[in-house]
Coordinates of C-alpha atoms in Angstrom, one line a residue:
M1 CA -97.7 56.3 -32.4
A2 CA -95.2 53.4 -34.4
A3 CA -94.9 50.1 -33.2
S4 CA -92.4 50.0 -31.6
D5 CA -93.9 51.8 -28.8
A6 CA -96.4 48.8 -27.8
G7 CA -95.9 47.4 -24.7
W8 CA -96.0 43.2 -24.7
W9 CA -99.2 41.9 -26.0
G10 CA -99.3 45.1 -28.9
H11 CA -100.7 47.9 -26.9
P12 CA -99.8 51.2 -25.7
G13 CA -98.0 51.2 -22.7
G14 CA -98.8 47.4 -21.6
G15 CA -96.2 46.8 -19.8
R16 CA -91.9 46.5 -19.9
R17 CA -91.1 46.3 -23.3
V18 CA -90.0 42.6 -23.8
A19 CA -89.7 42.5 -27.3
G20 CA -91.0 44.7 -30.4
P21 CA -94.3 43.4 -33.4
G22 CA -94.5 39.6 -33.2
A23 CA -93.4 38.5 -29.9
W24 CA -96.4 37.0 -29.1
R25 CA -95.7 35.2 -32.8
W26 CA -92.1 34.8 -31.0
L27 CA -92.6 33.9 -28.1
V28 CA -95.5 30.8 -29.3
S29 CA -93.2 29.4 -32.5
L30 CA -90.6 29.6 -29.4
T31 CA -92.8 27.1 -27.2
G32 CA -92.8 24.9 -29.8
D33 CA -88.8 24.4 -31.1
I34 CA -88.0 24.2 -28.0
D35 CA -89.0 20.5 -27.7
G36 CA -89.0 20.0 -31.1
S37 CA -92.8 19.4 -31.4
G38 CA -93.2 22.8 -34.3
A39 CA -95.2 25.6 -33.4
V40 CA -97.8 25.4 -30.0
N41 CA -100.7 26.2 -32.1
D42 CA -103.4 27.6 -29.2
I43 CA -102.9 28.7 -25.5
D44 CA -104.2 25.7 -23.7
A45 CA -101.0 23.4 -25.8
A46 CA -99.2 26.7 -25.0
E47 CA -100.3 26.7 -20.9
E48 CA -99.8 23.1 -20.4
W49 CA -95.5 22.6 -22.1
L50 CA -95.3 25.9 -19.5
D51 CA -96.6 24.6 -16.7
A52 CA -95.3 21.0 -17.4
W53 CA -91.0 23.4 -17.4
V54 CA -91.8 25.1 -14.6
G55 CA -92.7 21.6 -12.6
Q56 CA -89.4 20.6 -14.4
V57 CA -87.8 23.2 -12.9
N58 CA -89.2 23.4 -9.8
A59 CA -88.6 19.8 -9.3
Q60 CA -85.5 20.5 -9.5
A61 CA -85.0 23.4 -7.3
A62 CA -86.2 20.1 -4.9
R63 CA -83.3 18.2 -5.9
S64 CA -81.0 20.9 -5.7
V65 CA -82.3 21.4 -2.3
E66 CA -82.1 18.3 -1.3
L67 CA -78.2 18.0 -2.4
S68 CA -76.8 21.1 -0.9
R69 CA -78.3 19.7 2.3
R70 CA -76.9 16.3 2.2
V71 CA -73.7 18.1 1.1
A72 CA -73.3 20.1 4.4
A73 CA -74.0 16.9 7.0
L74 CA -70.9 15.0 5.0
T75 CA -67.6 15.4 5.9
G76 CA -64.9 13.1 4.5
S77 CA -61.9 10.7 6.9
A78 CA -58.4 9.5 6.0
E79 CA -55.5 8.4 8.3
G80 CA -51.4 8.4 7.6
R81 CA -50.2 4.7 6.8
D82 CA -49.4 3.8 10.0
G83 CA -52.9 5.1 11.4
A84 CA -50.4 7.6 13.4
I85 CA -52.3 10.7 11.8
R86 CA -56.0 10.5 11.5
V87 CA -57.6 14.1 10.0
T88 CA -61.9 14.6 9.2
V89 CA -62.8 17.3 7.2
G90 CA -66.1 19.2 7.2
S91 CA -68.5 19.9 4.5
A92 CA -66.5 23.1 3.3
G93 CA -63.0 20.9 3.5
Q94 CA -62.2 23.0 7.2
V95 CA -59.9 19.8 9.3
E96 CA -62.8 18.8 11.1
R97 CA -61.0 16.2 14.2
L98 CA -56.7 16.0 13.7
E99 CA -55.7 13.3 16.1
L100 CA -52.0 12.2 16.9
D101 CA -50.8 9.9 18.3
D102 CA -47.8 8.1 20.6
R103 CA -46.3 7.3 17.2
V104 CA -46.2 10.0 15.8
H105 CA -42.8 11.3 18.6
E106 CA -40.5 9.7 15.6
L107 CA -41.0 11.8 13.1
T108 CA -39.0 15.1 12.8
G109 CA -41.5 18.1 12.9
P110 CA -40.8 19.0 9.0
R111 CA -42.2 14.8 8.3
L112 CA -44.6 15.0 10.7
A113 CA -45.9 18.7 9.1
E114 CA -45.6 16.6 6.2
E115 CA -47.6 13.1 6.7
I116 CA -50.6 15.8 8.6
V117 CA -51.1 17.7 5.4
S118 CA -50.9 15.1 3.4
V119 CA -53.9 13.4 5.4
I120 CA -56.1 16.1 4.8
R121 CA -55.6 16.5 1.5
R122 CA -56.5 12.9 1.6
A123 CA -59.3 13.4 4.3
Q124 CA -60.6 16.4 2.1
A125 CA -59.8 14.9 -1.8
D126 CA -62.4 11.5 0.4
L127 CA -64.5 14.1 1.0
S128 CA -65.4 15.3 -2.4
G129 CA -65.8 11.6 -3.9
R130 CA -68.8 11.4 -1.4
V131 CA -70.0 14.8 -2.8
A132 CA -69.6 13.4 -6.0
E133 CA -72.3 10.3 -4.6
Q134 CA -74.9 13.3 -3.3
V135 CA -74.4 14.8 -6.8
R136 CA -75.2 11.4 -8.8
D137 CA -78.0 9.9 -6.4
T138 CA -80.0 13.7 -6.5
V139 CA -79.2 15.9 -9.4
G140 CA -77.3 13.2 -11.6
A141 CA -73.7 14.2 -12.7
D142 CA -74.4 14.9 -16.1
T143 CA -77.1 17.9 -15.5
E144 CA -74.9 21.8 -15.0
T145 CA -75.5 21.7 -11.4
G146 CA -74.8 18.3 -11.0
R147 CA -71.3 18.7 -13.4
A148 CA -70.3 22.0 -11.2
V149 CA -71.0 20.7 -8.1
I150 CA -68.5 17.5 -9.2
H151 CA -66.0 20.2 -10.7
S152 CA -66.0 23.1 -7.9
F153 CA -65.2 20.0 -5.3
D154 CA -63.5 18.1 -7.7
T155 CA -60.7 21.8 -8.4
R156 CA -60.3 22.6 -4.8
F157 CA -59.5 18.7 -3.1
P158 CA -57.9 16.5 -6.1
V159 CA -57.0 13.4 -5.8
V160 CA -53.8 13.6 -3.7
E161 CA -50.9 10.5 -5.6
D162 CA -50.1 8.4 -2.6
E163 CA -46.1 9.7 -1.4
E164 CA -44.4 6.7 -0.9
E165 CA -40.8 6.9 -1.6
R166 CA -40.3 8.9 1.3

């Protein structure tokens, strides 16, 4: 049997072949090189490193679950300049509440529609800011997960410039 036919630990039929000859040396070398400490010299050190890594992954996963729970409970809110239009959006940016008072009768139909859309967009941008706060408080804005979540909300719900000249 050729060396390339060996299983994971070099045993024939030893399971799915992940790598060829020298795979163990590569794994041991990799585990030491990840943290810059050089090659791992024994199995106990490799197991300790792996246990620590698994612990970090589990902790990050728990923080991600917590972030998901918090984001699902968030809302964003905004109101028009005179307070006649108020909007609350849910965690996905959907309109959950739209309040209009009698002052909206002073606006034309097209102008009312523009104002409502503008207030919705500001409520969504408010939501995006609240999500960023939760990211910083749970997984951290400097993590891959944090950057991805913030980018997703910032892309979907960018900050809206005020249209005061209307």
